[in-house]
Coordinates of C-alpha atoms and ligand atoms in Angstrom, one line a residue:
Chain A
M1485 CA 0.1 -0.1 -0.2
S1486 CA 1.2 3.8 -1.0
I1487 CA 1.1 6.0 2.1
I1488 CA 3.0 8.8 0.9
K1489 CA 0.6 9.9 -3.1
V1490 CA 2.2 12.6 -5.2
E1491 CA 0.6 13.7 -8.3
N1492 CA 1.9 15.7 -11.1
L1493 CA 3.2 18.2 -7.8
S1494 CA 4.3 21.5 -9.1
K1495 CA 6.0 24.1 -7.1
D1496 CA 6.4 27.8 -7.9
F1497 CA 8.6 30.5 -6.1
G1498 CA 7.9 33.7 -8.0
S1499 CA 9.7 32.9 -11.4
I1500 CA 12.0 30.0 -10.1
S1501 CA 9.8 26.3 -10.7
A1502 CA 11.4 24.7 -7.5
V1503 CA 9.6 21.6 -8.4
K1504 CA 8.0 20.8 -11.7
N1505 CA 5.0 18.2 -12.2
V1506 CA 6.8 15.5 -10.0
S1507 CA 4.5 12.2 -9.3
F1508 CA 5.3 8.9 -7.2
E1509 CA 4.7 6.9 -4.6
V1510 CA 6.1 5.8 -1.7
E1511 CA 5.2 2.0 -0.3
E1512 CA 4.5 2.0 3.8
G1513 CA 7.2 0.2 6.3
T1514 CA 10.1 1.2 3.1
I1515 CA 12.7 3.3 2.9
F1516 CA 12.4 6.1 0.3
G1517 CA 15.0 8.8 -1.3
F1518 CA 14.8 11.3 -3.0
L1519 CA 18.3 12.4 -3.8
G1520 CA 19.2 15.5 -6.3
P1521 CA 21.6 17.8 -6.0
N1522 CA 21.6 21.4 -4.3
G1523 CA 18.5 23.1 -5.1
A1524 CA 17.1 20.1 -6.9
G1525 CA 14.0 20.7 -4.6
K1526 CA 14.2 17.9 -2.0
T1527 CA 13.2 20.6 0.7
T1528 CA 10.5 22.8 -1.2
T1529 CA 8.8 19.4 -2.3
I1530 CA 9.1 17.9 2.3
N1531 CA 7.4 21.4 2.7
I1532 CA 4.7 20.4 1.1
L1533 CA 4.2 17.0 2.4
C1534 CA 4.7 18.5 5.0
T1535 CA 1.9 21.1 5.0
L1536 CA 4.4 24.2 5.3
L1537 CA 4.1 25.3 1.9
S1538 CA 0.7 24.7 -0.6
P1539 CA 1.7 23.7 -4.1
T1540 CA 1.1 25.8 -7.0
S1541 CA -0.2 22.8 -8.7
G1542 CA -0.5 19.5 -8.4
K1543 CA -1.5 17.0 -5.0
A1544 CA 0.7 15.2 -2.4
F1545 CA -1.3 13.2 -0.5
I1546 CA -0.2 11.6 3.2
S1547 CA -2.1 8.1 4.6
G1548 CA -5.1 9.1 2.6
H1549 CA -5.1 12.9 3.1
N1550 CA -4.2 15.6 1.4
C1551 CA -1.5 17.6 2.7
K1552 CA -2.8 20.8 1.6
D1553 CA -7.0 20.8 2.5
E1554 CA -6.4 18.5 6.1
P1555 CA -3.1 19.8 7.5
S1556 CA -3.8 19.0 10.7
S1557 CA -4.8 14.9 10.0
V1558 CA -1.7 14.4 7.9
R1559 CA 0.7 16.7 10.9
K1560 CA -0.5 13.9 13.3
S1561 CA 1.0 11.6 11.3
I1562 CA 4.8 12.9 10.4
G1563 CA 8.2 13.4 12.0
V1564 CA 10.0 15.9 10.4
V1565 CA 13.9 15.9 11.2
F1566 CA 14.0 20.0 9.3
Q1567 CA 17.5 19.9 7.1
D1568 CA 18.2 22.6 9.1
T1569 CA 18.2 22.0 12.5
T1570 CA 15.8 23.1 15.0
L1571 CA 16.2 21.9 18.4
D1572 CA 15.9 24.9 21.0
K1573 CA 19.6 24.6 22.0
D1574 CA 19.2 26.2 25.3
L1575 CA 16.7 23.3 27.1
T1576 CA 17.9 20.3 27.5
A1577 CA 17.9 16.8 25.7
Y1578 CA 15.1 15.1 27.8
E1579 CA 13.2 19.2 27.3
N1580 CA 13.5 19.3 23.6
L1581 CA 11.1 15.9 23.9
L1582 CA 8.8 17.0 26.4
F1583 CA 8.4 20.1 24.4
H1584 CA 7.5 17.6 21.6
A1585 CA 5.3 15.0 24.3
Y1586 CA 2.9 18.5 25.2
L1587 CA 2.9 19.6 21.0
Y1588 CA 1.3 16.1 20.1
N1589 CA -0.8 15.2 22.7
V1590 CA 1.1 12.0 23.4
K1591 CA -0.8 10.9 26.8
R1592 CA 0.4 12.2 30.0
S1593 CA 1.2 8.4 30.9
D1594 CA 3.4 7.1 28.1
R1595 CA 5.0 10.4 27.5
K1596 CA 7.9 9.9 30.4
A1597 CA 8.3 6.1 28.5
R1598 CA 7.9 7.0 25.1
I1599 CA 11.0 9.9 25.6
H1600 CA 13.6 7.4 27.7
D1601 CA 13.1 4.8 24.9
A1602 CA 13.5 7.3 22.4
L1603 CA 17.1 8.3 23.9
H1604 CA 17.9 4.8 24.6
F1605 CA 17.2 4.4 21.0
L1606 CA 19.5 6.7 19.9
D1607 CA 22.3 6.2 22.7
L1608 CA 21.7 10.1 24.1
Y1609 CA 19.8 8.5 27.2
D1610 CA 23.4 9.6 29.3
R1611 CA 23.5 13.2 28.0
K1612 CA 19.5 13.6 28.2
N1613 CA 19.9 16.1 31.1
D1614 CA 22.1 18.4 29.0
L1615 CA 21.5 21.6 27.6
V1616 CA 21.1 20.6 23.3
K1617 CA 23.9 23.6 23.2
T1618 CA 27.0 21.1 24.2
F1619 CA 25.8 18.4 21.8
S1620 CA 27.9 18.3 19.1
G1621 CA 26.3 18.4 15.6
G1622 CA 26.1 14.0 15.6
M1623 CA 23.8 14.0 18.5
K1624 CA 22.1 16.9 18.2
R1625 CA 20.6 15.2 14.6
R1626 CA 20.8 11.9 16.6
L1627 CA 18.6 14.0 18.9
E1628 CA 16.2 15.4 16.6
V1629 CA 15.6 11.3 15.4
A1630 CA 14.9 10.3 18.6
R1631 CA 12.0 13.7 18.7
G1632 CA 10.6 13.0 15.6
L1633 CA 9.7 9.4 17.2
I1634 CA 8.1 10.2 20.1
H1635 CA 3.8 10.8 18.8
K1636 CA 4.6 7.4 16.7
P1637 CA 4.8 8.5 13.3
R1638 CA 4.0 6.5 10.4
V1639 CA 5.9 8.9 8.1
L1640 CA 9.7 10.3 9.1
F1641 CA 10.7 12.6 6.6
L1642 CA 14.6 12.7 6.9
D1643 CA 15.7 15.9 5.1
E1644 CA 19.9 15.6 4.2
P1645 CA 20.0 13.5 8.1
T1646 CA 24.0 13.7 7.9
L1647 CA 24.6 16.9 6.2
G1648 CA 27.8 18.3 8.3
L1649 CA 28.6 15.5 9.6
D1650 CA 31.6 13.7 10.2
P1651 CA 31.8 9.9 8.5
Q1652 CA 32.0 8.2 11.4
S1653 CA 29.0 10.4 13.1
R1654 CA 27.5 9.5 9.7
A1655 CA 28.2 6.0 9.5
H1656 CA 26.5 6.1 13.2
L1657 CA 23.4 7.6 12.4
W1658 CA 22.5 5.2 9.8
E1659 CA 23.0 2.3 11.3
F1660 CA 19.8 3.8 13.7
I1661 CA 17.7 4.9 10.2
V1662 CA 17.9 1.5 9.1
K1663 CA 16.6 -0.2 11.6
L1664 CA 13.7 2.6 12.4
P1665 CA 11.0 0.6 9.8
E1666 CA 11.0 -2.6 11.1
M1667 CA 10.8 -1.3 14.9
H1668 CA 9.0 1.2 15.1
N1669 CA 6.9 1.2 12.3
V1670 CA 7.2 2.9 10.4
T1671 CA 7.2 4.7 6.5
I1672 CA 11.2 6.9 6.1
F1673 CA 11.6 9.1 3.4
M1674 CA 14.6 11.0 3.3
T1675 CA 16.6 13.3 0.7
T1676 CA 20.4 13.4 1.0
H1677 CA 23.4 13.9 -1.7
Y1678 CA 26.1 11.8 -0.5
M1679 CA 25.2 9.0 -3.4
E1680 CA 27.0 6.3 -1.0
E1681 CA 24.2 7.0 1.2
A1682 CA 21.3 6.2 -0.2
E1683 CA 22.5 2.0 -1.4
V1684 CA 20.1 2.2 1.8
C1685 CA 17.2 2.5 0.5
N1686 CA 14.0 0.5 -0.7
K1687 CA 13.7 3.2 -3.5
I1688 CA 15.0 5.5 -4.8
A1689 CA 13.6 8.4 -7.1
I1690 CA 16.4 11.0 -8.8
I1691 CA 15.6 15.0 -9.2
D1692 CA 17.4 17.6 -10.7
N1693 CA 15.9 20.7 -11.8
G1694 CA 12.7 20.4 -9.8
E1695 CA 12.2 17.1 -12.3
I1696 CA 12.4 13.2 -11.3
I1697 CA 15.1 12.3 -13.9
T1698 CA 14.3 8.3 -12.9
R1699 CA 13.9 6.0 -10.1
G1700 CA 14.0 2.4 -9.1
T1701 CA 15.5 0.3 -6.4
P1702 CA 19.1 0.7 -5.9
T1703 CA 20.2 -2.1 -8.2
E1704 CA 18.0 -1.5 -10.8
L1705 CA 19.2 1.8 -11.6
K1706 CA 23.0 0.9 -11.0
K1707 CA 22.3 -2.1 -14.2
T1708 CA 21.7 1.3 -16.0
V1709 CA 25.0 2.5 -16.4
G1710 CA 26.0 -1.2 -18.1
G1711 CA 27.1 -3.0 -14.9
D1712 CA 30.6 -4.0 -12.9
V1713 CA 34.1 -3.0 -14.3
I1714 CA 37.0 -6.0 -13.2
Y1715 CA 40.4 -4.6 -13.3
I1716 CA 43.5 -6.6 -13.9
K1717 CA 47.2 -6.5 -13.7
T1718 CA 49.3 -9.3 -15.3
S1719 CA 52.5 -9.7 -15.5
D1720 CA 51.7 -9.8 -19.1
N1721 CA 49.0 -7.6 -20.8
M1722 CA 50.0 -7.8 -24.4
K1723 CA 49.8 -11.7 -24.0
A1724 CA 46.8 -11.9 -21.3
G1725 CA 44.1 -8.8 -22.7
P1726 CA 43.5 -11.0 -26.5
E1727 CA 43.2 -14.3 -24.2
I1728 CA 40.5 -13.3 -21.8
E1729 CA 39.2 -11.6 -25.0
K1730 CA 38.8 -14.6 -27.0
L1731 CA 37.9 -16.8 -23.8
F1732 CA 34.9 -14.2 -23.0
N1733 CA 33.9 -12.6 -26.5
I1734 CA 34.5 -9.3 -23.7
T1735 CA 36.2 -5.9 -24.8
V1736 CA 38.7 -5.7 -23.1
N1737 CA 41.1 -2.6 -22.6
D1738 CA 44.5 -0.9 -21.4
K1739 CA 44.2 1.6 -19.6
N1740 CA 47.1 2.3 -16.9
G1741 CA 49.2 -1.0 -17.3
E1742 CA 45.8 -2.8 -15.8
L1743 CA 43.4 -4.4 -17.9
Y1744 CA 40.2 -3.8 -17.4
L1745 CA 36.5 -4.7 -18.8
T1746 CA 32.4 -4.2 -18.2
V1747 CA 30.6 -7.4 -18.0
P1748 CA 26.9 -7.3 -15.9
K1749 CA 28.5 -10.1 -13.3
G1750 CA 31.7 -9.4 -12.1
D1751 CA 31.7 -11.1 -9.2
A1752 CA 30.8 -14.9 -11.0
L1753 CA 33.3 -13.6 -13.9
I1754 CA 36.4 -13.5 -11.3
P1755 CA 37.2 -16.6 -10.5
E1756 CA 36.8 -17.9 -13.7
I1757 CA 39.2 -15.9 -15.9
I1758 CA 41.6 -17.5 -12.6
R1759 CA 41.0 -19.8 -13.5
T1760 CA 41.6 -20.0 -16.9
I1761 CA 45.2 -17.0 -16.8
G1762 CA 45.5 -17.4 -13.2
E1763 CA 49.1 -18.0 -13.1
K1764 CA 49.8 -14.4 -15.0
V1765 CA 47.4 -12.0 -12.7
L1766 CA 48.6 -10.1 -10.2
S1767 CA 45.7 -8.8 -9.1
V1768 CA 42.2 -7.8 -9.6
R1769 CA 39.7 -5.1 -8.2
L1770 CA 36.7 -4.9 -9.2
Q1771 CA 34.0 -1.8 -9.6
R1772 CA 30.6 -2.1 -8.8
P1773 CA 28.5 0.9 -10.5
T1774 CA 27.8 3.8 -7.7
L1775 CA 24.0 5.6 -8.1
N1776 CA 26.7 8.6 -8.9
D1777 CA 27.8 6.7 -11.8
V1778 CA 23.7 7.2 -12.6
F1779 CA 23.6 10.3 -12.1
L1780 CA 26.9 11.5 -14.1
K1781 CA 24.9 8.6 -17.4
I1782 CA 21.7 10.6 -17.1
T1783 CA 22.7 14.9 -16.6
G1784 CA 26.3 13.9 -18.1
K1785 CA 27.3 16.0 -14.4
Q1786 CA 28.7 14.7 -10.5
I1787 CA 25.7 15.1 -8.2
R1788 CA 28.2 15.6 -5.8
E1789 CA 31.4 18.0 -6.6
E1790 CA 34.7 16.5 -4.7
N1791 CA 35.6 20.2 -4.0
V1792 CA 33.4 22.0 -1.5
S1793 CA 30.4 23.3 -3.5
S1794 CA 29.8 27.5 -4.1
N1795 CA 26.9 26.5 -1.6
D1796 CA 27.8 24.2 0.9
T1797 CA 30.3 27.2 1.5
M1798 CA 27.4 29.7 1.8
K1799 CA 25.4 26.8 4.3
N1800 CA 29.2 26.5 6.7
A1801 CA 29.1 30.5 6.4
V1802 CA 25.4 30.7 7.7
R1803 CA 26.6 27.8 10.1
S1804 CA 29.1 29.8 12.0
Y1805 CA 26.7 32.6 11.9
R1806 CA 24.4 30.5 14.2
K1807 CA 26.9 28.8 16.3
K1808 CA 28.0 32.8 17.2
F1809 CA 24.1 33.6 18.0
D1810 CA 23.8 29.6 19.5
R1811 CA 25.6 30.7 22.6
N1812 CA 23.5 33.5 24.2
Chain B
M1307 CA -3.9 19.7 33.0
Q1308 CA -6.3 18.2 30.3
C1309 CA -4.4 15.6 28.2
G1310 CA -4.8 12.2 25.6
H1311 CA -7.5 14.3 23.9
T1312 CA -7.7 14.5 20.6
G1313 CA -10.1 15.9 19.1
R1314 CA -11.1 19.4 17.3
N1315 CA -10.1 21.7 19.1
L1316 CA -9.9 25.3 18.5
I1317 CA -6.9 25.7 21.0
E1318 CA -5.0 23.0 23.1
T1319 CA -4.5 23.0 26.4
N1320 CA -1.9 20.7 26.1
A1321 CA 0.5 23.3 23.2
V1322 CA -0.7 26.2 25.3
Y1323 CA 0.8 25.1 28.2
V1324 CA 4.0 23.8 27.0
I1325 CA 4.9 27.0 25.0
V1326 CA 4.3 29.0 28.5
A1327 CA 6.3 26.8 30.1
R1328 CA 9.4 26.8 28.3
E1329 CA 9.2 30.4 28.2
F1330 CA 9.1 30.3 32.0
K1331 CA 11.9 27.9 31.8
K1332 CA 14.5 30.0 29.8
F1333 CA 13.1 32.8 31.8
I1334 CA 14.4 32.0 35.0
R1335 CA 17.3 30.1 33.4
E1336 CA 19.2 33.1 32.1
K1337 CA 20.4 34.8 34.9
S1338 CA 21.1 37.7 32.6
R1339 CA 18.5 38.7 31.2
L1340 CA 16.1 38.8 34.9
I1341 CA 18.9 41.1 35.7
S1342 CA 19.0 43.3 32.8
T1343 CA 15.3 43.7 32.9
L1344 CA 14.8 44.4 36.7
A1345 CA 18.1 46.9 36.6
R1346 CA 15.8 49.0 33.5
P1347 CA 12.9 50.6 35.6
L1348 CA 15.2 50.8 38.9
I1349 CA 17.6 52.9 36.8
W1350 CA 14.5 55.2 35.3
L1351 CA 12.7 55.3 38.6
F1352 CA 16.3 56.7 40.5
L1353 CA 18.0 58.2 38.0
V1354 CA 15.1 59.7 36.1
G1355 CA 13.2 59.5 38.6
G1356 CA 15.0 60.7 41.2
G1357 CA 16.5 63.8 39.4
M1358 CA 13.4 65.0 38.0
S1359 CA 11.2 65.7 40.9
K1360 CA 13.9 68.4 41.9
L1361 CA 12.7 70.1 38.7
V1362 CA 8.9 68.7 38.5
S1363 CA 6.2 69.0 41.4
F1364 CA 3.0 67.7 41.7
G1365 CA -0.1 69.4 43.6
S1366 CA -2.0 66.4 45.8
G1367 CA 1.5 65.7 47.9
I1368 CA 2.8 63.2 45.2
S1369 CA 6.4 63.5 44.4
Y1370 CA 7.0 63.1 40.3
M1371 CA 8.8 60.0 41.7
Q1372 CA 5.8 58.5 42.6
F1373 CA 4.4 59.9 39.4
I1374 CA 6.2 58.0 37.7
F1375 CA 6.1 54.9 39.0
P1376 CA 2.9 53.4 37.6
G1377 CA 4.7 54.0 34.3
I1378 CA 8.0 52.5 34.8
L1379 CA 5.4 49.1 35.2
G1380 CA 3.7 50.1 32.0
M1381 CA 7.2 50.5 31.0
T1382 CA 8.3 46.6 32.5
I1383 CA 5.7 44.8 31.1
L1384 CA 6.4 47.1 27.5
F1385 CA 9.7 45.9 27.7
S1386 CA 9.3 41.9 28.8
S1387 CA 6.3 41.6 26.4
I1388 CA 7.0 43.2 23.5
F1389 CA 11.0 40.8 24.2
S1390 CA 8.7 38.0 24.5
S1391 CA 6.7 38.3 21.3
I1392 CA 9.9 39.3 19.6
S1393 CA 11.4 36.0 20.7
I1394 CA 9.2 34.2 17.8
I1395 CA 11.2 36.3 15.4
W1396 CA 14.8 34.2 17.0
D1397 CA 12.4 31.0 17.1
K1398 CA 11.7 31.1 13.7
E1399 CA 15.4 31.9 12.1
F1400 CA 16.9 29.1 14.7
G1401 CA 14.2 27.1 13.5
L1402 CA 11.8 26.5 16.3
M1403 CA 9.1 28.0 15.3
K1404 CA 9.5 25.3 11.8
E1405 CA 9.3 21.8 15.4
I1406 CA 6.0 24.3 16.2
L1407 CA 4.1 25.0 12.8
V1408 CA 4.5 21.3 12.2
A1409 CA 2.3 19.7 14.3
P1410 CA -0.3 19.1 14.9
V1411 CA -1.9 22.4 16.7
S1412 CA -3.7 25.4 15.8
R1413 CA -2.3 29.2 14.7
F1414 CA -4.9 30.2 17.5
S1415 CA -3.4 28.0 20.8
I1416 CA 0.2 29.1 19.4
V1417 CA -0.9 32.7 19.7
I1418 CA -2.4 32.3 22.4
G1419 CA 1.0 30.3 23.8
K1420 CA 2.6 33.3 22.6
A1421 CA 0.7 36.2 24.2
L1422 CA 0.0 34.1 27.3
S1423 CA 3.7 33.2 28.0
G1424 CA 4.4 37.3 27.2
M1425 CA 1.7 38.1 30.1
V1426 CA 3.4 35.2 32.9
I1427 CA 6.7 36.6 32.3
S1428 CA 5.7 41.0 33.0
V1429 CA 4.1 39.4 35.6
L1430 CA 5.5 37.7 37.7
Q1431 CA 8.1 41.0 37.0
T1432 CA 5.9 43.3 38.3
I1433 CA 5.9 41.3 41.5
I1434 CA 9.1 41.9 42.2
I1435 CA 9.0 45.6 41.0
L1436 CA 5.9 45.9 43.8
M1437 CA 8.2 44.3 46.5
L1438 CA 10.7 48.1 45.6
F1439 CA 7.2 49.8 46.4
P1440 CA 7.8 50.7 50.3
F1441 CA 11.1 52.0 49.7
L1442 CA 8.5 54.7 48.0
G1443 CA 7.2 56.0 50.8
M1444 CA 3.8 54.8 49.5
E1445 CA 1.2 52.3 51.0
L1446 CA -0.4 49.6 48.9
S1447 CA -3.8 47.6 49.9
I1448 CA -4.2 44.9 49.5
L1449 CA -6.6 45.2 47.1
S1450 CA -5.5 47.9 45.0
I1451 CA -2.0 45.8 45.2
L1452 CA -4.2 42.7 43.6
S1453 CA -5.8 44.8 40.9
I1454 CA -2.6 46.0 39.5
I1455 CA -1.3 42.8 39.2
G1456 CA -5.5 41.9 37.2
I1457 CA -4.4 45.2 35.0
A1458 CA -0.5 44.5 34.9
S1459 CA -2.4 40.3 33.1
L1460 CA -4.5 42.4 30.8
L1461 CA -1.5 45.3 29.5
A1462 CA 0.9 42.8 29.1
F1463 CA -1.5 40.3 27.1
C1464 CA -2.2 42.6 24.8
I1465 CA 0.6 44.3 24.2
S1466 CA 2.9 40.7 23.8
A1467 CA -0.4 39.5 20.9
L1468 CA 0.4 43.2 19.6
G1469 CA 3.9 42.2 19.1
I1470 CA 3.6 38.7 17.9
I1471 CA 1.8 41.1 14.7
V1472 CA 5.2 42.7 14.6
A1473 CA 7.2 39.8 14.7
T1474 CA 5.1 37.6 11.8
F1475 CA 6.6 40.4 9.8
F1476 CA 9.8 39.7 10.6
E1477 CA 12.5 36.7 9.5
S1478 CA 16.2 38.0 11.2
F1479 CA 16.5 39.7 14.2
E1480 CA 18.3 42.3 11.9
S1481 CA 15.0 44.3 12.5
F1482 CA 15.5 44.4 16.3
G1483 CA 17.1 47.7 16.3
A1484 CA 13.8 49.7 14.2
I1485 CA 11.3 47.4 16.3
I1486 CA 12.9 49.2 19.7
N1487 CA 13.3 52.8 17.9
F1488 CA 10.0 53.1 16.1
I1489 CA 7.4 50.9 18.0
V1490 CA 8.2 50.6 21.5
M1491 CA 10.2 53.9 22.6
P1492 CA 7.2 55.2 20.9
M1493 CA 5.0 54.0 22.4
F1494 CA 6.4 54.1 26.5
F1495 CA 6.6 58.2 25.3
L1496 CA 3.4 58.9 23.8
S1497 CA 1.2 57.1 26.9
G1498 CA 1.4 58.9 29.4
A1499 CA 4.5 57.2 31.4
M1500 CA 6.8 60.3 31.9
Y1501 CA 4.0 62.7 31.6
P1502 CA 0.2 63.6 31.6
V1503 CA -1.0 63.2 28.0
D1504 CA -3.1 66.4 28.1
K1505 CA 0.5 68.2 28.0
L1506 CA 0.7 66.8 24.9
P1507 CA 0.8 68.5 21.0
S1508 CA -2.9 67.4 19.5
I1509 CA -1.2 65.4 16.3
L1510 CA 0.4 63.0 19.3
K1511 CA -2.4 63.0 21.3
V1512 CA -4.5 61.4 18.7
I1513 CA -1.7 58.5 18.7
T1514 CA -1.7 58.3 23.1
R1515 CA -5.6 57.5 22.4
I1516 CA -5.4 54.2 20.4
N1517 CA -1.9 53.5 22.5
P1518 CA -2.8 50.8 24.1
L1519 CA 0.1 51.5 27.0
T1520 CA -1.6 54.7 27.8
Y1521 CA -5.3 52.7 29.6
G1522 CA -2.8 50.7 30.9
V1523 CA -1.1 53.4 32.8
D1524 CA -4.2 55.0 33.1
A1525 CA -5.1 51.7 34.7
F1526 CA -2.2 51.7 37.5
K1527 CA -2.8 55.4 38.8
H1528 CA -6.5 54.2 39.3
A1529 CA -4.9 51.9 41.3
I1530 CA -2.3 53.5 43.1
F1531 CA -3.6 56.9 43.8
S1532 CA -6.5 57.6 45.1
D1533 CA -6.5 61.4 44.1
S1534 CA -8.6 61.1 40.6
S1535 CA -7.2 64.7 39.2
I1536 CA -4.5 62.4 38.0
H1537 CA -5.8 60.2 35.7
D1538 CA -6.9 61.2 32.0
F1539 CA -10.3 58.0 31.3
S1540 CA -12.3 56.3 33.7
L1541 CA -11.7 53.3 35.2
L1542 CA -13.8 51.0 32.7
T1543 CA -12.8 53.3 29.7
D1544 CA -9.7 51.6 30.6
L1545 CA -10.8 47.9 30.7
T1546 CA -12.8 48.0 28.0
F1547 CA -9.8 49.6 25.7
L1548 CA -6.9 46.5 26.3
V1549 CA -9.8 44.0 26.6
I1550 CA -11.2 45.2 23.4
S1551 CA -7.7 45.8 21.7
S1552 CA -6.9 42.4 22.7
I1553 CA -9.5 40.3 21.5
I1554 CA -8.1 42.1 17.9
A1555 CA -4.5 42.0 18.5
V1556 CA -5.5 38.2 19.1
A1557 CA -7.2 37.4 15.8
V1558 CA -5.0 39.8 13.7
A1559 CA -1.9 37.7 15.0
S1560 CA -4.0 34.2 14.6
F1561 CA -4.0 35.5 11.2
L1562 CA -1.1 36.7 9.8
F1563 CA 0.2 33.4 11.3
E1564 CA -2.4 31.3 9.6
R1565 CA -1.5 32.6 6.2
K1566 CA 2.4 33.3 6.2
G1567 CA 3.7 30.5 8.8
Ligands
LIG110 N1 11.8 30.3 -0.2 C1 12.0 30.5 -1.2 N2 11.9 31.5 -2.1 C2 12.3 31.3 -3.2 N3 13.2 30.1 -3.7 C3 13.1 29.7 -3.5 C4 12.6 29.0 -1.8 N4 13.0 27.6 -1.7 C5 13.8 27.1 -2.2 N5 13.5 28.3 -3.5 C6 14.1 27.4 -4.3 O1 14.1 26.8 -5.2 C7 14.7 25.9 -5.5 C8 14.0 24.2 -5.0 O2 15.1 24.9 -3.3 P1 15.3 23.8 -2.4 O3 15.6 24.1 -2.1 O4 13.6 22.8 -2.6 O5 16.6 22.1 -3.6 P2 17.3 21.6 -2.7 O6 17.0 20.1 -3.1 O7 16.3 21.1 -1.1 O8 18.8 21.5 -2.2 P3 19.2 21.2 -1.0 O9 19.8 20.3 -1.2 O10 20.4 22.8 -1.4 O11 18.8 22.0 0.2 C9 16.3 27.0 -5.0 O12 16.4 27.3 -7.1 C10 15.9 27.6 -4.0 O13 16.9 28.6 -4.4
LIG111 MG1 17.2 20.9 1.1

């Protein structure tokens, strides 16, 4: 059953079309990834789904409720972790969650237990009485996820949950996120532009310039790129190359002293190659297509430049500006 | 405290309660804010009031310092209510407002919660200021203390609601100075807090007539001084004006909140 349904959704900001005629559905109990570069329209779509923006045209439904016309039913069934933190830094972790429990009218008898469960689940229980301003970025993010779970939403939105975190904190956060659908019976709608993070998603839609350019499971999408690449170093490339070509009927190329070939199932082919030209092989490595390659193939550009984009520089500037104020 | 009840309530008591509780907790936690909000009235009372009392004198045995005491109460309420409401801009900038807006809480409840927050904090400060009373050589009956607290609540609610309207027009804190200069200071000086309203030029007099603080200060004068020559309106006029403007302010603020979020 689809818990999120989006039909021909568009949103204009003046002359900018942030979202253009987007349609998709999300199955209950799955992790849905909305991927795209900066300014693609991910946050705008989330804002429409969580009732903070009304669409210019088109419709969005969450468990059958129209996001525009029945905001209060929609709000009851969703939890949101916004791209920028929305915690009160002058309150403790516990107080932030308690604030949330009251806002969502959680029964008095359940409040404490739910807050404690959420804190335990995200590994923050020991810090529950500390002011949030003393938390690291990763802890704040986990606290926001914990908060989003307090009222037992049916859908949890995570807008760039790992943005700005170091690789360790990112991995730590993902550990919790992947357990959510099963343990908390919640559907996850997440955005990211770290493509490798999207591997955990059951379904993915890639959005660029406000339009969905492709969708499917991570495996399906990666298949469209054309398969795995096997790199082989041998003691005699001149001989080994044609030998492999003849045996498996594939083109083999030579690059930087390494042979490489593209095949649909690389892992199955490696043992055969070794069996036939084994004595010449020095090393073999397999490169699987990444979601990045998918984006690259469709749009001809990288989803995320390795060097810091100007947009990120701006975000960092805003962050440090905020930090200055947060101390007050 | 009612809880666990999810109907189509006009007002969600849980949400209102927690909005006020958060504001209150932050207020008492932040010692510097508490001290500075209490220092301001003291400075005005003793430096301005003390200095001016040599220059100005009233009949009926009231010193200038005593004359401005209702105005100082009004000032305390004006500042703390406006500050409390303006913290909405802060919440918008630092995100907590989004957490509130995405919750299943009516915009009306949010406005009421914020207005009550301003009220609670202002009344708390009023009570502390009242403790200074014995030092001014005035004695207040229990009845007048209770009426001061009642008037303070009404006035603070009204000004907080007006402050929410102001806050809906700003997205960032940079406009803070403008709000103080163009809204708070004129409201203060054109309220009869520092000098009797009837001595003002007529254009400014019009402004004093639509300024809720005028009526609040006048109501305080009713509660503090028995001499009838010192106030401009009847107590009934004062209270009616405050009640009506509170209702209008809450309605407008809820409307703006609903529209702009
Ligand atoms: N309130 C707004 N007013 C005007 N333009 C806006 C507004 N919000 C978003 N936009 C524009 O809409 C487009 C999509 O923005 P959006 O924030 O949805 O992108 P995003 O995919 O979330 O990007 P990021 O990865 O940087 O968060 C951008 O061009 C942005 O400038
Ligand atoms: Mg975004």
